[in-house]
Short mmCIF file of C-alpha atoms and ligand atoms in Angstrom, two decimals:
data_model
loop_
_atom_site.label_atom_id
_atom_site.label_comp_id
_atom_site.label_asym_id
_atom_site.label_seq_id
_atom_site.Cartn_x
_atom_site.Cartn_y
_atom_site.Cartn_z
CA MET A 10 6.24 -24.31 20.96
CA HIS A 11 3.44 -25.06 18.47
CA GLY A 12 3.02 -28.41 16.78
CA GLY A 13 2.49 -28.93 13.03
CA PHE A 14 -0.23 -27.00 11.20
CA SER A 15 -2.12 -27.92 8.03
CA LEU A 16 -3.39 -25.39 5.48
CA GLY A 17 -5.18 -27.58 2.96
CA PRO A 18 -4.37 -28.94 -0.47
CA VAL A 19 -1.47 -26.91 -1.84
CA ASN A 20 1.35 -28.36 -3.91
CA CYS A 21 4.88 -27.15 -3.80
CA GLY A 22 6.40 -25.62 -6.94
CA TYR A 23 9.79 -24.15 -7.64
CA ILE A 24 10.48 -20.92 -9.46
CA LYS A 25 13.90 -20.55 -11.07
CA GLY A 26 15.30 -16.96 -10.80
CA GLY A 27 15.14 -14.86 -14.01
CA THR A 28 11.74 -15.76 -15.39
CA TYR A 29 9.96 -14.77 -12.19
CA MET A 30 10.66 -11.05 -12.34
CA LEU A 31 11.48 -9.85 -15.79
CA GLN A 32 12.23 -6.13 -15.68
CA GLY A 33 9.24 -4.12 -16.93
CA SER A 34 7.05 -7.15 -17.65
CA ASP A 35 3.74 -7.76 -15.89
CA PRO A 36 4.51 -10.08 -12.93
CA ARG A 37 0.85 -11.08 -12.81
CA VAL A 38 1.36 -13.20 -15.94
CA VAL A 39 3.76 -15.47 -14.07
CA THR A 40 1.81 -15.57 -10.81
CA ASP A 41 -1.42 -16.31 -12.76
CA GLN A 42 0.33 -19.36 -14.23
CA LYS A 43 1.81 -20.54 -10.94
CA ARG A 44 -1.21 -19.87 -8.73
CA PRO A 45 -2.80 -23.34 -9.06
CA GLN A 46 0.14 -24.51 -6.94
CA GLY A 47 -1.07 -22.25 -4.11
CA ALA A 48 2.42 -21.74 -2.74
CA VAL A 49 5.81 -21.92 -4.47
CA GLN A 50 9.38 -22.00 -3.29
CA ARG A 51 11.71 -19.45 -4.77
CA ILE A 52 15.31 -20.02 -5.72
CA ASP A 53 16.46 -18.31 -2.48
CA GLY A 54 14.52 -20.88 -0.45
CA THR A 55 11.77 -18.52 0.71
CA TRP A 56 8.14 -19.43 0.10
CA THR A 57 5.57 -17.34 -1.73
CA VAL A 58 1.87 -17.87 -1.15
CA LEU A 59 -0.12 -17.20 -4.32
CA GLY A 60 -3.63 -18.55 -3.63
CA HIS A 61 -6.44 -16.69 -1.88
CA SER A 62 -7.24 -19.28 0.80
CA GLU A 63 -3.53 -19.80 1.48
CA ALA A 64 -2.91 -16.05 1.82
CA ARG A 65 -5.86 -15.77 4.21
CA ALA A 66 -4.60 -18.74 6.21
CA VAL A 67 -1.12 -17.23 6.58
CA ALA A 68 -2.41 -13.76 7.53
CA SER A 69 -4.99 -15.15 9.94
CA ASN A 70 -2.66 -17.39 11.93
CA PRO A 71 -0.06 -15.07 13.47
CA HIS A 72 0.91 -17.70 16.06
CA VAL A 73 2.21 -19.87 13.20
CA PHE A 74 3.27 -17.12 10.78
CA SER A 75 5.01 -14.50 12.87
CA SER A 76 5.54 -10.93 11.70
CA ALA A 77 8.87 -10.67 13.53
CA VAL A 78 10.82 -10.95 10.27
CA SER A 79 13.05 -7.90 10.32
CA ARG A 80 16.03 -7.04 12.49
CA PHE A 81 14.82 -3.43 12.40
CA LEU A 82 12.15 -2.01 14.70
CA GLN A 83 8.83 -2.02 12.76
CA LEU A 84 5.90 -0.63 14.71
CA PRO A 85 3.38 -2.17 14.66
CA ASN A 86 3.89 -4.45 11.67
CA GLY A 87 6.95 -6.31 12.98
CA LEU A 88 5.23 -7.29 16.24
CA ASP A 89 3.07 -10.23 17.30
CA GLY A 90 0.54 -10.94 20.05
CA ALA A 91 -0.02 -8.58 22.97
CA GLU A 92 2.84 -6.29 21.99
CA HIS A 93 1.33 -5.83 18.54
CA TRP A 94 -2.11 -5.21 20.00
CA GLU A 95 -0.73 -2.51 22.31
CA PHE A 96 0.90 -0.53 19.51
CA ARG A 97 -1.91 -1.22 17.08
CA THR A 98 -4.44 0.23 19.57
CA LEU A 99 -2.28 3.32 19.92
CA ILE A 100 -2.09 3.77 16.14
CA ASP A 101 -5.74 3.06 15.39
CA ARG A 102 -6.79 6.11 17.40
CA TYR A 103 -5.07 8.34 14.83
CA LEU A 104 -6.90 6.72 11.94
CA THR A 105 -10.54 6.41 13.02
CA ARG A 106 -13.43 7.19 10.68
CA ALA A 107 -14.14 10.36 12.65
CA VAL A 108 -10.55 11.56 12.20
CA VAL A 109 -10.68 10.75 8.49
CA ALA A 110 -14.06 12.50 8.05
CA GLU A 111 -12.51 15.70 9.41
CA LEU A 112 -9.59 15.42 7.01
CA GLU A 113 -11.62 14.70 3.89
CA PRO A 114 -12.44 18.34 2.99
CA THR A 115 -8.68 19.08 3.06
CA PHE A 116 -7.99 16.10 0.78
CA ARG A 117 -10.64 17.42 -1.64
CA ILE A 118 -9.04 20.85 -1.75
CA ILE A 119 -5.61 19.31 -2.38
CA ALA A 120 -7.00 17.04 -5.11
CA HIS A 121 -8.60 20.02 -6.90
CA GLU A 122 -5.34 21.95 -6.58
CA VAL A 123 -3.27 19.11 -8.10
CA VAL A 124 -5.77 18.62 -10.94
CA ALA A 125 -5.99 22.39 -11.57
CA GLU A 126 -2.19 22.51 -11.94
CA THR A 127 -2.46 20.28 -15.04
CA GLU A 128 -4.25 23.08 -16.91
CA GLY A 129 -2.86 23.69 -20.38
CA VAL A 130 -0.91 20.38 -20.47
CA ASP A 131 -3.20 17.67 -21.83
CA LYS A 132 -0.65 14.86 -21.66
CA GLN A 133 0.03 13.82 -18.07
CA ASP A 134 1.55 10.94 -16.16
CA ALA A 135 -1.02 9.70 -13.65
CA VAL A 136 1.68 8.27 -11.36
CA GLU A 137 3.46 11.65 -11.17
CA LEU A 138 0.14 13.33 -10.33
CA GLY A 139 -0.36 10.59 -7.74
CA ILE A 140 3.03 11.27 -6.14
CA THR A 141 2.31 15.01 -5.84
CA PHE A 142 -1.15 14.36 -4.43
CA ALA A 143 0.06 11.67 -1.99
CA VAL A 144 2.84 13.90 -0.63
CA ARG A 145 0.57 16.93 -0.17
CA ALA A 146 -2.22 14.89 1.44
CA MET A 147 0.20 13.22 3.83
CA THR A 148 1.99 16.41 4.87
CA ALA A 149 -1.39 18.11 5.44
CA TRP A 150 -2.54 15.18 7.60
CA LEU A 151 0.60 15.05 9.73
CA GLY A 152 1.25 18.80 9.87
CA TRP A 153 4.61 18.58 8.08
CA PRO A 154 5.95 21.81 6.51
CA ARG A 155 4.97 22.36 2.88
CA GLU A 156 8.65 23.12 2.05
CA LEU A 157 9.35 19.39 2.46
CA GLU A 158 7.26 18.63 -0.63
CA PRO A 159 10.09 18.61 -3.24
CA ARG A 160 12.28 16.40 -1.01
CA LEU A 161 9.45 13.96 -0.39
CA VAL A 162 8.48 13.84 -4.07
CA GLU A 163 12.11 13.13 -4.96
CA TRP A 164 12.25 10.50 -2.24
CA VAL A 165 9.24 8.59 -3.65
CA ARG A 166 10.95 8.54 -7.07
CA SER A 167 14.29 7.37 -5.63
CA ASN A 168 12.54 4.74 -3.55
CA ALA A 169 10.84 3.31 -6.65
CA LYS A 170 14.16 3.27 -8.52
CA ALA A 171 15.97 1.60 -5.60
CA SER A 172 13.22 -1.05 -5.35
CA ARG A 173 13.58 -1.75 -9.05
CA SER A 174 17.36 -2.08 -8.77
CA GLY A 175 17.05 -4.70 -6.01
CA ASP A 176 20.36 -3.27 -4.73
CA ASP A 177 20.41 -3.58 -0.92
CA ALA A 178 22.94 -0.76 -0.44
CA ARG A 179 20.81 1.59 -2.53
CA LEU A 180 17.66 0.59 -0.66
CA ALA A 181 19.41 1.17 2.68
CA ALA A 182 20.58 4.63 1.52
CA VAL A 183 17.04 5.58 0.48
CA ALA A 184 15.65 4.35 3.81
CA ALA A 185 18.30 6.38 5.67
CA ASP A 186 17.33 9.51 3.67
CA PHE A 187 13.75 9.08 4.76
CA ASP A 188 14.72 8.63 8.40
CA THR A 189 16.63 11.91 8.18
CA ILE A 190 13.48 13.71 7.04
CA ILE A 191 11.42 12.11 9.83
CA ARG A 192 14.00 13.07 12.47
CA GLU A 193 14.01 16.67 11.24
CA VAL A 194 10.24 16.79 11.73
CA VAL A 195 10.19 15.02 15.10
CA GLU A 196 13.00 16.91 16.84
CA PRO A 197 11.39 20.40 17.05
CA ARG A 198 8.18 18.81 18.37
CA LEU A 199 10.06 17.24 21.26
CA SER A 200 11.01 20.63 22.65
CA ASP A 201 8.41 23.09 21.34
CA ALA A 202 4.99 22.64 23.00
CA SER A 203 3.47 25.36 20.81
CA ILE A 204 3.51 23.00 17.81
CA THR A 205 0.19 21.19 17.80
CA ASP A 206 -0.38 18.83 14.91
CA VAL A 207 -0.82 15.06 14.46
CA THR A 208 2.94 14.46 14.53
CA ALA A 209 3.21 16.48 17.77
CA SER A 210 0.36 14.42 19.29
CA LEU A 211 2.25 11.24 18.47
CA VAL A 212 5.49 12.64 19.88
CA ARG A 213 3.68 13.40 23.16
CA ASP A 214 1.52 10.25 23.19
CA GLU A 215 1.53 8.54 26.61
CA SER A 216 -1.33 6.12 26.04
CA LEU A 217 1.01 3.19 26.74
CA GLY A 218 1.46 4.59 30.25
CA ARG A 219 4.86 6.02 29.31
CA ALA A 220 6.36 8.40 26.78
CA LEU A 221 7.30 6.83 23.45
CA GLU A 222 10.99 6.42 22.80
CA PHE A 223 12.48 8.45 19.95
CA GLU A 224 13.13 5.33 17.85
CA GLU A 225 9.54 4.18 18.40
CA ILE A 226 8.17 7.50 17.13
CA VAL A 227 10.42 7.32 14.08
CA SER A 228 9.35 3.75 13.37
CA ILE A 229 5.61 4.53 13.63
CA LEU A 230 5.99 7.55 11.35
CA ARG A 231 8.06 5.54 8.90
CA ASN A 232 5.26 3.01 8.61
CA TRP A 233 2.60 5.69 8.24
CA THR A 234 4.49 7.53 5.57
CA GLY A 235 7.42 5.97 3.68
CA GLY A 236 5.82 2.87 2.19
CA ASP A 237 2.42 4.44 2.01
CA LEU A 238 3.41 7.46 -0.05
CA SER A 239 4.58 5.00 -2.67
CA SER A 240 1.47 2.82 -2.28
CA MET A 241 -0.84 5.79 -2.74
CA ALA A 242 0.94 6.96 -5.90
CA LEU A 243 0.89 3.40 -7.28
CA CYS A 244 -2.81 3.00 -6.39
CA ILE A 245 -3.59 6.21 -8.28
CA GLY A 246 -1.64 4.90 -11.28
CA VAL A 247 -3.65 1.66 -11.33
CA VAL A 248 -7.01 3.37 -10.80
CA VAL A 249 -6.43 6.06 -13.45
CA GLN A 250 -5.14 3.48 -15.94
CA ALA A 251 -8.36 1.49 -15.43
CA LEU A 252 -10.55 4.61 -15.68
CA ALA A 253 -8.82 5.74 -18.87
CA HIS A 254 -9.92 2.48 -20.48
CA ASN A 255 -13.44 2.69 -19.14
CA ARG A 256 -15.45 5.72 -20.16
CA ALA A 257 -18.73 4.23 -18.84
CA ILE A 258 -17.33 4.06 -15.30
CA GLN A 259 -16.05 7.64 -15.56
CA ASP A 260 -19.58 8.68 -16.60
CA ARG A 261 -21.07 6.75 -13.70
CA ILE A 262 -18.79 8.53 -11.20
CA ARG A 263 -19.67 11.94 -12.67
CA SER A 264 -23.38 11.22 -12.64
CA GLY A 265 -23.63 10.93 -8.87
CA ALA A 266 -22.01 7.68 -7.68
CA SER A 267 -22.15 7.62 -3.87
CA ASP A 268 -18.94 7.39 -1.84
CA ARG A 269 -19.76 3.75 -1.16
CA GLU A 270 -20.19 2.94 -4.85
CA LEU A 271 -17.01 4.80 -5.73
CA GLU A 272 -15.10 2.89 -3.04
CA ALA A 273 -16.35 -0.41 -4.43
CA ILE A 274 -15.18 0.65 -7.92
CA ILE A 275 -11.73 1.68 -6.64
CA ASP A 276 -11.38 -1.47 -4.54
CA GLU A 277 -12.23 -3.63 -7.54
CA PHE A 278 -9.71 -1.87 -9.83
CA LEU A 279 -7.12 -2.46 -7.11
CA ARG A 280 -8.15 -6.11 -6.69
CA ILE A 281 -7.50 -6.78 -10.37
CA ASP A 282 -4.05 -5.15 -10.22
CA SER A 283 -3.05 -4.71 -6.59
CA PRO A 284 0.09 -2.53 -6.44
CA PHE A 285 0.87 -3.38 -2.80
CA VAL A 286 2.25 -6.80 -3.64
CA THR A 287 3.75 -8.53 -0.66
CA ASN A 288 4.30 -8.85 3.09
CA ARG A 289 6.56 -11.29 4.87
CA ARG A 290 6.08 -13.75 7.72
CA ILE A 291 8.30 -16.33 9.40
CA THR A 292 7.08 -19.74 10.49
CA THR A 293 7.20 -20.48 14.22
CA CYS A 294 6.79 -24.25 13.74
CA PRO A 295 6.75 -26.84 10.95
CA VAL A 296 3.69 -26.28 8.82
CA THR A 297 2.03 -28.28 6.02
CA LEU A 298 0.84 -26.40 2.97
CA GLY A 299 -1.23 -29.05 1.17
CA GLY A 300 1.11 -31.89 2.07
CA GLN A 301 4.29 -29.85 1.51
CA GLN A 302 6.37 -29.35 4.59
CA ILE A 303 7.67 -25.91 5.45
CA GLY A 304 10.07 -26.02 8.35
CA ALA A 305 10.14 -23.76 11.39
CA GLY A 306 11.95 -20.45 10.88
CA GLU A 307 11.31 -20.26 7.12
CA GLN A 308 10.25 -17.08 5.36
CA VAL A 309 6.78 -17.04 3.81
CA ASN A 310 5.80 -14.13 1.53
CA ILE A 311 2.11 -13.40 1.07
CA ASN A 312 1.50 -12.26 -2.50
CA TRP A 313 -1.68 -10.17 -2.15
CA THR A 314 -1.72 -9.33 -5.88
CA SER A 315 -1.89 -12.97 -6.87
CA ALA A 316 -4.32 -13.94 -4.09
CA ASN A 317 -6.64 -11.18 -5.33
CA ARG A 318 -6.74 -12.77 -8.78
CA ASP A 319 -7.54 -16.31 -7.62
CA GLU A 320 -9.99 -17.86 -10.10
CA ARG A 321 -11.31 -20.15 -7.37
CA VAL A 322 -12.76 -17.08 -5.65
CA PHE A 323 -13.23 -14.42 -8.34
CA GLY A 324 -13.74 -16.43 -11.56
CA ASP A 325 -12.08 -14.50 -14.40
CA PRO A 326 -9.52 -12.40 -12.49
CA ASP A 327 -9.79 -9.51 -14.98
CA ALA A 328 -13.60 -9.31 -14.96
CA PHE A 329 -14.66 -6.08 -13.24
CA ASN A 330 -17.21 -6.85 -10.52
CA PRO A 331 -17.58 -4.33 -7.68
CA HIS A 332 -19.48 -6.99 -5.70
CA ASN A 333 -16.19 -8.79 -5.08
CA LEU A 334 -15.62 -6.54 -2.08
CA ALA A 335 -16.00 -9.13 0.70
CA ALA A 336 -13.17 -11.33 -0.58
CA ASN A 337 -10.89 -8.47 -1.62
CA LEU A 338 -7.45 -8.64 0.06
CA VAL A 339 -6.02 -5.30 -1.16
CA TRP A 340 -5.83 -4.07 2.44
CA GLY A 341 -4.74 -7.41 3.89
CA THR A 342 -6.68 -9.41 6.47
CA GLY A 343 -6.26 -10.61 10.04
CA THR A 344 -4.57 -8.77 12.90
CA HIS A 345 -2.28 -6.73 10.63
CA GLU A 346 -5.03 -5.59 8.23
CA CYS A 347 -4.28 -2.05 7.06
CA PRO A 348 -5.24 0.58 9.64
CA GLY A 349 -4.80 3.26 6.94
CA ARG A 350 -7.60 1.95 4.74
CA ASP A 351 -10.20 4.65 5.52
CA LEU A 352 -7.61 7.39 5.20
CA SER A 353 -6.35 5.98 1.90
CA MET A 354 -9.88 5.59 0.55
CA ALA A 355 -10.76 9.18 1.46
CA GLU A 356 -7.65 10.30 -0.46
CA LEU A 357 -8.38 8.07 -3.45
CA ARG A 358 -12.03 9.14 -3.65
CA SER A 359 -11.07 12.81 -3.46
CA PHE A 360 -8.49 12.45 -6.21
CA VAL A 361 -10.69 10.41 -8.56
CA ARG A 362 -13.65 12.77 -8.21
CA ALA A 363 -11.52 15.87 -8.82
CA LEU A 364 -9.93 14.26 -11.88
CA VAL A 365 -13.01 12.91 -13.66
CA ASP A 366 -15.21 15.89 -12.78
CA ALA A 367 -12.76 18.19 -14.57
CA HIS A 368 -11.62 15.93 -17.42
CA LEU A 369 -12.37 13.11 -19.76
CA VAL A 370 -9.44 10.74 -19.14
CA THR A 371 -8.14 8.67 -22.05
CA PRO A 372 -4.98 6.58 -22.57
CA ASP A 373 -2.09 8.38 -24.25
CA GLY A 374 0.70 5.87 -24.87
CA GLU A 375 1.98 2.69 -23.26
CA PRO A 376 2.14 2.57 -19.47
CA GLU A 377 5.34 1.24 -17.88
CA ARG A 378 5.04 -1.50 -15.29
CA ALA A 379 6.71 -1.29 -11.90
CA THR A 380 8.97 -4.16 -10.93
CA TYR A 381 8.56 -6.58 -8.01
CA PRO A 382 8.35 -5.97 -5.07
CA LEU A 383 6.33 -2.99 -6.30
CA GLY A 384 3.22 -3.60 -8.37
CA GLY A 385 1.15 -1.43 -10.68
CA TYR A 386 2.96 1.09 -12.88
CA ILE A 387 5.79 3.58 -12.65
CA SER A 388 4.27 5.59 -15.48
CA VAL A 389 0.71 5.86 -16.83
CA PRO A 390 0.49 8.39 -19.71
CA VAL A 391 -3.02 9.81 -20.05
CA ARG A 392 -4.69 12.59 -22.00
CA LEU A 393 -6.85 14.93 -19.95
CA THR A 394 -9.52 16.63 -22.06
CA PRO A 395 -11.25 19.44 -20.12
CA ARG A 396 -15.01 18.96 -19.88
C1 HEM B 404 -2.41 3.42 -0.20
C2 HEM B 404 -2.66 2.18 -0.19
C3 HEM B 404 -2.36 1.20 0.88
C4 HEM B 404 -2.40 -0.16 0.72
C5 HEM B 404 -2.75 -0.89 -0.57
C6 HEM B 404 -2.08 -0.75 1.99
C7 HEM B 404 -2.04 -2.12 2.21
C8 HEM B 404 -1.71 -2.70 3.41
C9 HEM B 404 -1.67 -4.13 3.65
C10 HEM B 404 -1.96 -5.22 2.62
C11 HEM B 404 -1.31 -4.32 4.95
C12 HEM B 404 -1.16 -5.68 5.67
C13 HEM B 404 0.26 -5.98 6.02
C14 HEM B 404 0.48 -7.35 6.62
O1 HEM B 404 -0.44 -8.17 6.75
O2 HEM B 404 1.65 -7.64 6.96
C15 HEM B 404 -1.09 -3.02 5.52
C16 HEM B 404 -0.67 -2.79 6.82
C17 HEM B 404 -0.41 -1.54 7.32
N1 HEM B 404 -0.69 -0.32 6.74
FE1 HEM B 404 -1.40 -0.03 4.88
N2 HEM B 404 -1.85 0.24 2.90
C18 HEM B 404 -2.04 1.45 2.30
C19 HEM B 404 -1.98 2.69 2.90
C20 HEM B 404 -1.68 2.93 4.20
C21 HEM B 404 -1.65 4.23 4.85
C22 HEM B 404 -2.01 5.56 4.21
C23 HEM B 404 -1.22 4.02 6.14
C24 HEM B 404 -1.00 5.00 7.26
C25 HEM B 404 -1.72 5.95 7.57
C26 HEM B 404 -1.00 2.61 6.30
C27 HEM B 404 -0.51 2.02 7.45
C28 HEM B 404 -0.33 0.67 7.61
C29 HEM B 404 0.24 0.08 8.82
C30 HEM B 404 0.78 0.83 10.04
C31 HEM B 404 0.19 -1.31 8.63
C32 HEM B 404 0.67 -2.38 9.62
C33 HEM B 404 -0.52 -2.76 10.50
C34 HEM B 404 -0.20 -3.80 11.53
O3 HEM B 404 0.87 -4.40 11.49
O4 HEM B 404 -1.06 -4.04 12.41
N3 HEM B 404 -1.30 1.98 5.12
N4 HEM B 404 -1.35 -2.06 4.57
#
C-alpha cells in the first residue's frame, strides 16, 4: 500500500452539472476558465485534471493513478505494471515505424481515392470525409474485407450519437455492435490458416508464450479500432477546420513542407483543439493535489484537451506555434502513451497532402461541435475549389 502523494499547488474547485457540458457549445470555454484550479471535482464526485503539470503527474505515476478503472477487459489500457508491459510489448510490435513506413503508400492511395470521390461536389463535410478515410485506412491495415466499410462508417456515426446522448444503454448497444463485427472478422482466422493479414497474425500471436484467448484478441482489436476510428475522423475535422482558416499554411504544405514539418503543423492544430479529450484513472492511495485531498479509490479524469491549452506552458492557448511539440500531450504521456501515434500521423499526413494538393480549402458554413466526452467537431462544412 502506498502512502500519501503530493502533486504541487492545485486548488480544488467544484463544477455544478449543466454548465459544464452544454450541448453543442465549445467545452474548451469552460475548461479554459476553470484551468487555474488545476483539478476540479465534478458533481458526480469524480475529479478532472485540467492543468498541464497535473495531467503529466497523473499519467506519469501509474502506481498512484491506476488504469484498472473498468470492469471490462481493456488490453492494454486497463492494465498496470508488469501485466501492462507484457501486453504493451506485444502490441508495439504491430505499430513500429518500419511497419508504418510499409503501410504509408497504401494510406496515400486511399487518401487520393477519398479526395477524388469529392469531384463535382464543392461543398463537403470534412468529418464525413474523415470517417470514410479512417475506415478504409484501418480495414486496409488490418486486412478486413472492404464490404465491411458501410457498416463501419455507420458504426462511427452511431457511436458519436450515442456518446452525445450520454445514454449508457445506447452506448452499451453500440459497443456490442462493434464487438459483433470484430468477432465476425476474428472467427474465420481462427480456423483458416490461408488467411494471412495483420488480424490473422494477432489471432495466432504466441509471443506471450501461449496463444491469446478469444476475449483478449477481441479486446486488443477493439482498442486498435473502435475508439480510434472516431479519433481519426475527429482529428481530420479539427485539422481541416484549421487549414480552411489558414491559407498560408495550406500554401506552405503545397510548396514542399517535409513530413516532419507537416507533422509539427498537425500536432499543433491538435494541441489547440485536441479531440481525444479524456482518459480515466483510479487512485490507489490518498493523494494531495495542491493541498486538496483525494482519497484512495477515487476516479481521476485526465483532460488532455485542457492540459494542452495551459497558459503556464503554451502562453496564449490559441496561438499557433509548431515549436510547442515537446510539451504537446495530444498522444498522452507516460507508460500508456499512444502506441498508434506513428500510424495515425502517417494517415493524417497522407490525407492532408491529398486534400490540399488537389484543392484550395475554405470554410463553408458553421461547424458543429462534438459534445463531451468527444472533442472537436461532428461536422465541418468546407468548400473544395479544385486547383
Ligand atoms: C487518431 C488519433 C489518436 C489519438 C489522438 C490518440 C490518443 C491517445 C492517448 C491520449 C492515449 C493515452 C491513454 C491513457 O493515458 O490512458 C492513447 C492510448 C492508446 N492508443 Fe491512441 N490515439 C489515436 C489513435 C490511435 C490508433 C490509430 C491506435 C491503434 C492502432 C491507438 C491505440 C492506442 C492504444 C492501444 C492505447 C493504450 C496504450 C496503453 O494503455 O499502453 N491510438 N491514445
